[in-house]
Amino acid sequence: MGELYKLKHVTGEQVEAAVLAYLADPTPGMRLTAEGVAIDIAAVILANPYA
């Protein structure tokens, strides 16, 4: 996700919206973040100790 953000394929607002949606419903699975971009936020959190 960091690379997509650096390349401006997703905005900070889109990342924040995806995280807030995950916090409201922490069901694992892919979530649309931006047009053509989907991430599994639960997997990102599990893979990144900082998250």
mmCIF file with all atom_site columns, N, CA and C in Angstrom:
data_model
loop_
_atom_site.group_PDB
_atom_site.id
_atom_site.type_symbol
_atom_site.label_atom_id
_atom_site.label_alt_id
_atom_site.label_comp_id
_atom_site.label_asym_id
_atom_site.label_entity_id
_atom_site.label_seq_id
_atom_site.pdbx_PDB_ins_code
_atom_site.Cartn_x
_atom_site.Cartn_y
_atom_site.Cartn_z
_atom_site.occupancy
_atom_site.B_iso_or_equiv
_atom_site.pdbx_formal_charge
_atom_site.auth_seq_id
_atom_site.auth_comp_id
_atom_site.auth_asym_id
_atom_site.auth_atom_id
_atom_site.pdbx_PDB_model_num
ATOM 1   N N  . MET A 1 1  ? 0.823   -1.185  0.000  1.00 0.00 ? 1  MET A N  1
ATOM 2   C CA . MET A 1 1  ? 0.000   0.000   0.000  1.00 0.00 ? 1  MET A CA 1
ATOM 3   C C  . MET A 1 1  ? 0.865   1.245   0.000  1.00 0.00 ? 1  MET A C  1
ATOM 4   N N  . GLY A 1 2  ? 1.989   1.177   0.676  1.00 0.00 ? 2  GLY A N  1
ATOM 5   C CA . GLY A 1 2  ? 2.884   2.325   0.740  1.00 0.00 ? 2  GLY A CA 1
ATOM 6   C C  . GLY A 1 2  ? 3.358   2.763   -0.626 1.00 0.00 ? 2  GLY A C  1
ATOM 7   N N  . GLU A 1 3  ? 3.680   1.788   -1.468 1.00 0.00 ? 3  GLU A N  1
ATOM 8   C CA . GLU A 1 3  ? 4.136   2.120   -2.824 1.00 0.00 ? 3  GLU A CA 1
ATOM 9   C C  . GLU A 1 3  ? 3.016   2.765   -3.625 1.00 0.00 ? 3  GLU A C  1
ATOM 10  N N  . LEU A 1 4  ? 1.810   2.249   -3.499 1.00 0.00 ? 4  LEU A N  1
ATOM 11  C CA . LEU A 1 4  ? 0.679   2.840   -4.227 1.00 0.00 ? 4  LEU A CA 1
ATOM 12  C C  . LEU A 1 4  ? 0.445   4.276   -3.783 1.00 0.00 ? 4  LEU A C  1
ATOM 13  N N  . TYR A 1 5  ? 0.636   4.529   -2.495 1.00 0.00 ? 5  TYR A N  1
ATOM 14  C CA . TYR A 1 5  ? 0.480   5.881   -1.960 1.00 0.00 ? 5  TYR A CA 1
ATOM 15  C C  . TYR A 1 5  ? 1.579   6.789   -2.504 1.00 0.00 ? 5  TYR A C  1
ATOM 16  N N  . LYS A 1 6  ? 2.820   6.303   -2.493 1.00 0.00 ? 6  LYS A N  1
ATOM 17  C CA . LYS A 1 6  ? 3.933   7.099   -3.001 1.00 0.00 ? 6  LYS A CA 1
ATOM 18  C C  . LYS A 1 6  ? 3.769   7.420   -4.478 1.00 0.00 ? 6  LYS A C  1
ATOM 19  N N  . LEU A 1 7  ? 3.207   6.471   -5.227 1.00 0.00 ? 7  LEU A N  1
ATOM 20  C CA . LEU A 1 7  ? 2.998   6.673   -6.665 1.00 0.00 ? 7  LEU A CA 1
ATOM 21  C C  . LEU A 1 7  ? 1.711   7.451   -6.965 1.00 0.00 ? 7  LEU A C  1
ATOM 22  N N  . LYS A 1 8  ? 0.995   7.833   -5.903 1.00 0.00 ? 8  LYS A N  1
ATOM 23  C CA . LYS A 1 8  ? -0.244  8.611   -5.998 1.00 0.00 ? 8  LYS A CA 1
ATOM 24  C C  . LYS A 1 8  ? -1.378  7.857   -6.700 1.00 0.00 ? 8  LYS A C  1
ATOM 25  N N  . HIS A 1 9  ? -1.366  6.517   -6.542 1.00 0.00 ? 9  HIS A N  1
ATOM 26  C CA . HIS A 1 9  ? -2.476  5.705   -7.047 1.00 0.00 ? 9  HIS A CA 1
ATOM 27  C C  . HIS A 1 9  ? -3.623  5.688   -6.046 1.00 0.00 ? 9  HIS A C  1
ATOM 28  N N  . VAL A 1 10 ? -3.307  5.973   -4.779 1.00 0.00 ? 10 VAL A N  1
ATOM 29  C CA . VAL A 1 10 ? -4.324  6.132   -3.739 1.00 0.00 ? 10 VAL A CA 1
ATOM 30  C C  . VAL A 1 10 ? -3.970  7.374   -2.931 1.00 0.00 ? 10 VAL A C  1
ATOM 31  N N  . THR A 1 11 ? -4.989  8.012   -2.388 1.00 0.00 ? 11 THR A N  1
ATOM 32  C CA . THR A 1 11 ? -4.772  9.214   -1.581 1.00 0.00 ? 11 THR A CA 1
ATOM 33  C C  . THR A 1 11 ? -4.829  8.851   -0.095 1.00 0.00 ? 11 THR A C  1
ATOM 34  N N  . GLY A 1 12 ? -4.354  9.749   0.720  1.00 0.00 ? 12 GLY A N  1
ATOM 35  C CA . GLY A 1 12 ? -4.450  9.563   2.163  1.00 0.00 ? 12 GLY A CA 1
ATOM 36  C C  . GLY A 1 12 ? -5.889  9.426   2.611  1.00 0.00 ? 12 GLY A C  1
ATOM 37  N N  . GLU A 1 13 ? -6.767  10.165  1.975  1.00 0.00 ? 13 GLU A N  1
ATOM 38  C CA . GLU A 1 13 ? -8.192  10.095  2.326  1.00 0.00 ? 13 GLU A CA 1
ATOM 39  C C  . GLU A 1 13 ? -8.769  8.718   1.993  1.00 0.00 ? 13 GLU A C  1
ATOM 40  N N  . GLN A 1 14 ? -8.340  8.137   0.882  1.00 0.00 ? 14 GLN A N  1
ATOM 41  C CA . GLN A 1 14 ? -8.828  6.807   0.507  1.00 0.00 ? 14 GLN A CA 1
ATOM 42  C C  . GLN A 1 14 ? -8.310  5.749   1.477  1.00 0.00 ? 14 GLN A C  1
ATOM 43  N N  . VAL A 1 15 ? -7.072  5.866   1.891  1.00 0.00 ? 15 VAL A N  1
ATOM 44  C CA . VAL A 1 15 ? -6.516  4.930   2.864  1.00 0.00 ? 15 VAL A CA 1
ATOM 45  C C  . VAL A 1 15 ? -7.255  5.074   4.185  1.00 0.00 ? 15 VAL A C  1
ATOM 46  N N  . GLU A 1 16 ? -7.458  6.294   4.628  1.00 0.00 ? 16 GLU A N  1
ATOM 47  C CA . GLU A 1 16 ? -8.178  6.531   5.882  1.00 0.00 ? 16 GLU A CA 1
ATOM 48  C C  . GLU A 1 16 ? -9.593  5.976   5.821  1.00 0.00 ? 16 GLU A C  1
ATOM 49  N N  . ALA A 1 17 ? -10.286 6.187   4.712  1.00 0.00 ? 17 ALA A N  1
ATOM 50  C CA . ALA A 1 17 ? -11.648 5.670   4.567  1.00 0.00 ? 17 ALA A CA 1
ATOM 51  C C  . ALA A 1 17 ? -11.664 4.145   4.621  1.00 0.00 ? 17 ALA A C  1
ATOM 52  N N  . ALA A 1 18 ? -10.686 3.507   4.001  1.00 0.00 ? 18 ALA A N  1
ATOM 53  C CA . ALA A 1 18 ? -10.619 2.044   4.023  1.00 0.00 ? 18 ALA A CA 1
ATOM 54  C C  . ALA A 1 18 ? -10.365 1.535   5.435  1.00 0.00 ? 18 ALA A C  1
ATOM 55  N N  . VAL A 1 19 ? -9.488  2.195   6.165  1.00 0.00 ? 19 VAL A N  1
ATOM 56  C CA . VAL A 1 19 ? -9.192  1.787   7.543  1.00 0.00 ? 19 VAL A CA 1
ATOM 57  C C  . VAL A 1 19 ? -10.414 1.990   8.433  1.00 0.00 ? 19 VAL A C  1
ATOM 58  N N  . LEU A 1 20 ? -11.083 3.111   8.296  1.00 0.00 ? 20 LEU A N  1
ATOM 59  C CA . LEU A 1 20 ? -12.289 3.361   9.102  1.00 0.00 ? 20 LEU A CA 1
ATOM 60  C C  . LEU A 1 20 ? -13.383 2.348   8.789  1.00 0.00 ? 20 LEU A C  1
ATOM 61  N N  . ALA A 1 21 ? -13.531 1.986   7.519  1.00 0.00 ? 21 ALA A N  1
ATOM 62  C CA . ALA A 1 21 ? -14.518 0.970   7.144  1.00 0.00 ? 21 ALA A CA 1
ATOM 63  C C  . ALA A 1 21 ? -14.153 -0.372  7.766  1.00 0.00 ? 21 ALA A C  1
ATOM 64  N N  . TYR A 1 22 ? -12.853 -0.689  7.780  1.00 0.00 ? 22 TYR A N  1
ATOM 65  C CA . TYR A 1 22 ? -12.401 -1.937  8.406  1.00 0.00 ? 22 TYR A CA 1
ATOM 66  C C  . TYR A 1 22 ? -12.684 -1.913  9.904  1.00 0.00 ? 22 TYR A C  1
ATOM 67  N N  . LEU A 1 23 ? -12.420 -0.800  10.559 1.00 0.00 ? 23 LEU A N  1
ATOM 68  C CA . LEU A 1 23 ? -12.659 -0.710  11.999 1.00 0.00 ? 23 LEU A CA 1
ATOM 69  C C  . LEU A 1 23 ? -14.143 -0.844  12.322 1.00 0.00 ? 23 LEU A C  1
ATOM 70  N N  . ALA A 1 24 ? -15.003 -0.365  11.435 1.00 0.00 ? 24 ALA A N  1
ATOM 71  C CA . ALA A 1 24 ? -16.440 -0.483  11.644 1.00 0.00 ? 24 ALA A CA 1
ATOM 72  C C  . ALA A 1 24 ? -16.913 -1.920  11.434 1.00 0.00 ? 24 ALA A C  1
ATOM 73  N N  . ASP A 1 25 ? -16.226 -2.653  10.545 1.00 0.00 ? 25 ASP A N  1
ATOM 74  C CA . ASP A 1 25 ? -16.565 -4.049  10.257 1.00 0.00 ? 25 ASP A CA 1
ATOM 75  C C  . ASP A 1 25 ? -15.269 -4.799  9.966  1.00 0.00 ? 25 ASP A C  1
ATOM 76  N N  . PRO A 1 26 ? -14.630 -5.369  10.998 1.00 0.00 ? 26 PRO A N  1
ATOM 77  C CA . PRO A 1 26 ? -13.312 -5.991  10.822 1.00 0.00 ? 26 PRO A CA 1
ATOM 78  C C  . PRO A 1 26 ? -13.326 -7.376  10.173 1.00 0.00 ? 26 PRO A C  1
ATOM 79  N N  . THR A 1 27 ? -14.301 -7.631  9.321  1.00 0.00 ? 27 THR A N  1
ATOM 80  C CA . THR A 1 27 ? -14.330 -8.892  8.592  1.00 0.00 ? 27 THR A CA 1
ATOM 81  C C  . THR A 1 27 ? -13.149 -8.945  7.632  1.00 0.00 ? 27 THR A C  1
ATOM 82  N N  . PRO A 1 28 ? -12.367 -10.030 7.677  1.00 0.00 ? 28 PRO A N  1
ATOM 83  C CA . PRO A 1 28 ? -11.234 -10.128 6.743  1.00 0.00 ? 28 PRO A CA 1
ATOM 84  C C  . PRO A 1 28 ? -11.717 -10.192 5.291  1.00 0.00 ? 28 PRO A C  1
ATOM 85  N N  . GLY A 1 29 ? -10.869 -9.773  4.403  1.00 0.00 ? 29 GLY A N  1
ATOM 86  C CA . GLY A 1 29 ? -11.181 -9.847  2.981  1.00 0.00 ? 29 GLY A CA 1
ATOM 87  C C  . GLY A 1 29 ? -10.752 -8.588  2.264  1.00 0.00 ? 29 GLY A C  1
ATOM 88  N N  . MET A 1 30 ? -10.813 -8.663  0.962  1.00 0.00 ? 30 MET A N  1
ATOM 89  C CA . MET A 1 30 ? -10.411 -7.543  0.123  1.00 0.00 ? 30 MET A CA 1
ATOM 90  C C  . MET A 1 30 ? -11.430 -6.408  0.223  1.00 0.00 ? 30 MET A C  1
ATOM 91  N N  . ARG A 1 31 ? -10.899 -5.197  0.220  1.00 0.00 ? 31 ARG A N  1
ATOM 92  C CA . ARG A 1 31 ? -11.755 -4.000  0.248  1.00 0.00 ? 31 ARG A CA 1
ATOM 93  C C  . ARG A 1 31 ? -11.283 -3.051  -0.838 1.00 0.00 ? 31 ARG A C  1
ATOM 94  N N  . LEU A 1 32 ? -12.228 -2.525  -1.568 1.00 0.00 ? 32 LEU A N  1
ATOM 95  C CA . LEU A 1 32 ? -11.906 -1.556  -2.612 1.00 0.00 ? 32 LEU A CA 1
ATOM 96  C C  . LEU A 1 32 ? -11.421 -0.277  -1.950 1.00 0.00 ? 32 LEU A C  1
ATOM 97  N N  . THR A 1 33 ? -10.230 0.156   -2.341 1.00 0.00 ? 33 THR A N  1
ATOM 98  C CA . THR A 1 33 ? -9.631  1.356   -1.760 1.00 0.00 ? 33 THR A CA 1
ATOM 99  C C  . THR A 1 33 ? -9.708  2.514   -2.744 1.00 0.00 ? 33 THR A C  1
ATOM 100 N N  . ALA A 1 34 ? -9.426  2.237   -3.990 1.00 0.00 ? 34 ALA A N  1
ATOM 101 C CA . ALA A 1 34 ? -9.490  3.219   -5.066 1.00 0.00 ? 34 ALA A CA 1
ATOM 102 C C  . ALA A 1 34 ? -9.863  2.444   -6.326 1.00 0.00 ? 34 ALA A C  1
ATOM 103 N N  . GLU A 1 35 ? -10.184 3.133   -7.369 1.00 0.00 ? 35 GLU A N  1
ATOM 104 C CA . GLU A 1 35 ? -10.556 2.457   -8.606 1.00 0.00 ? 35 GLU A CA 1
ATOM 105 C C  . GLU A 1 35 ? -9.426  1.527   -9.050 1.00 0.00 ? 35 GLU A C  1
ATOM 106 N N  . GLY A 1 36 ? -9.731  0.241   -9.108 1.00 0.00 ? 36 GLY A N  1
ATOM 107 C CA . GLY A 1 36 ? -8.746  -0.743  -9.518 1.00 0.00 ? 36 GLY A CA 1
ATOM 108 C C  . GLY A 1 36 ? -7.776  -1.176  -8.433 1.00 0.00 ? 36 GLY A C  1
ATOM 109 N N  . VAL A 1 37 ? -7.976  -0.692  -7.199 1.00 0.00 ? 37 VAL A N  1
ATOM 110 C CA . VAL A 1 37 ? -7.070  -1.027  -6.091 1.00 0.00 ? 37 VAL A CA 1
ATOM 111 C C  . VAL A 1 37 ? -7.898  -1.594  -4.943 1.00 0.00 ? 37 VAL A C  1
ATOM 112 N N  . ALA A 1 38 ? -7.582  -2.824  -4.543 1.00 0.00 ? 38 ALA A N  1
ATOM 113 C CA . ALA A 1 38 ? -8.243  -3.443  -3.399 1.00 0.00 ? 38 ALA A CA 1
ATOM 114 C C  . ALA A 1 38 ? -7.163  -4.033  -2.494 1.00 0.00 ? 38 ALA A C  1
ATOM 115 N N  . ILE A 1 39 ? -7.372  -3.936  -1.189 1.00 0.00 ? 39 ILE A N  1
ATOM 116 C CA . ILE A 1 39 ? -6.413  -4.494  -0.241 1.00 0.00 ? 39 ILE A CA 1
ATOM 117 C C  . ILE A 1 39 ? -7.154  -5.261  0.846  1.00 0.00 ? 39 ILE A C  1
ATOM 118 N N  . ASP A 1 40 ? -6.443  -6.172  1.473  1.00 0.00 ? 40 ASP A N  1
ATOM 119 C CA . ASP A 1 40 ? -6.954  -6.897  2.627  1.00 0.00 ? 40 ASP A CA 1
ATOM 120 C C  . ASP A 1 40 ? -6.318  -6.238  3.850  1.00 0.00 ? 40 ASP A C  1
ATOM 121 N N  . ILE A 1 41 ? -7.037  -5.339  4.483  1.00 0.00 ? 41 ILE A N  1
ATOM 122 C CA . ILE A 1 41 ? -6.488  -4.562  5.592  1.00 0.00 ? 41 ILE A CA 1
ATOM 123 C C  . ILE A 1 41 ? -6.119  -5.470  6.765  1.00 0.00 ? 41 ILE A C  1
ATOM 124 N N  . ALA A 1 42 ? -6.896  -6.519  7.003  1.00 0.00 ? 42 ALA A N  1
ATOM 125 C CA . ALA A 1 42 ? -6.567  -7.441  8.090  1.00 0.00 ? 42 ALA A CA 1
ATOM 126 C C  . ALA A 1 42 ? -5.207  -8.081  7.835  1.00 0.00 ? 42 ALA A C  1
ATOM 127 N N  . ALA A 1 43 ? -4.914  -8.462  6.610  1.00 0.00 ? 43 ALA A N  1
ATOM 128 C CA . ALA A 1 43 ? -3.622  -9.062  6.272  1.00 0.00 ? 43 ALA A CA 1
ATOM 129 C C  . ALA A 1 43 ? -2.490  -8.057  6.439  1.00 0.00 ? 43 ALA A C  1
ATOM 130 N N  . VAL A 1 44 ? -2.744  -6.812  6.071  1.00 0.00 ? 44 VAL A N  1
ATOM 131 C CA . VAL A 1 44 ? -1.728  -5.763  6.228  1.00 0.00 ? 44 VAL A CA 1
ATOM 132 C C  . VAL A 1 44 ? -1.397  -5.580  7.706  1.00 0.00 ? 44 VAL A C  1
ATOM 133 N N  . ILE A 1 45 ? -2.416  -5.541  8.538  1.00 0.00 ? 45 ILE A N  1
ATOM 134 C CA . ILE A 1 45 ? -2.209  -5.350  9.977  1.00 0.00 ? 45 ILE A CA 1
ATOM 135 C C  . ILE A 1 45 ? -1.433  -6.524  10.567 1.00 0.00 ? 45 ILE A C  1
ATOM 136 N N  . LEU A 1 46 ? -1.790  -7.739  10.175 1.00 0.00 ? 46 LEU A N  1
ATOM 137 C CA . LEU A 1 46 ? -1.093  -8.920  10.695 1.00 0.00 ? 46 LEU A CA 1
ATOM 138 C C  . LEU A 1 46 ? 0.363   -8.982  10.225 1.00 0.00 ? 46 LEU A C  1
ATOM 139 N N  . ALA A 1 47 ? 0.636   -8.484  9.038  1.00 0.00 ? 47 ALA A N  1
ATOM 140 C CA . ALA A 1 47 ? 1.982   -8.558  8.469  1.00 0.00 ? 47 ALA A CA 1
ATOM 141 C C  . ALA A 1 47 ? 2.895   -7.444  8.937  1.00 0.00 ? 47 ALA A C  1
ATOM 142 N N  . ASN A 1 48 ? 2.332   -6.381  9.506  1.00 0.00 ? 48 ASN A N  1
ATOM 143 C CA . ASN A 1 48 ? 3.125   -5.218  9.858  1.00 0.00 ? 48 ASN A CA 1
ATOM 144 C C  . ASN A 1 48 ? 3.029   -4.939  11.358 1.00 0.00 ? 48 ASN A C  1
ATOM 145 N N  . PRO A 1 49 ? 4.088   -5.216  12.118 1.00 0.00 ? 49 PRO A N  1
ATOM 146 C CA . PRO A 1 49 ? 4.023   -4.974  13.572 1.00 0.00 ? 49 PRO A CA 1
ATOM 147 C C  . PRO A 1 49 ? 3.748   -3.510  13.925 1.00 0.00 ? 49 PRO A C  1
ATOM 148 N N  . TYR A 1 50 ? 4.157   -2.570  13.083 1.00 0.00 ? 50 TYR A N  1
ATOM 149 C CA . TYR A 1 50 ? 3.902   -1.162  13.347 1.00 0.00 ? 50 TYR A CA 1
ATOM 150 C C  . TYR A 1 50 ? 2.408   -0.850  13.292 1.00 0.00 ? 50 TYR A C  1
ATOM 151 N N  . ALA A 1 51 ? 1.690   -1.504  12.386 1.00 0.00 ? 51 ALA A N  1
ATOM 152 C CA . ALA A 1 51 ? 0.251   -1.258  12.227 1.00 0.00 ? 51 ALA A CA 1
ATOM 153 C C  . ALA A 1 51 ? -0.477  -1.704  13.473 1.00 0.00 ? 51 ALA A C  1
#
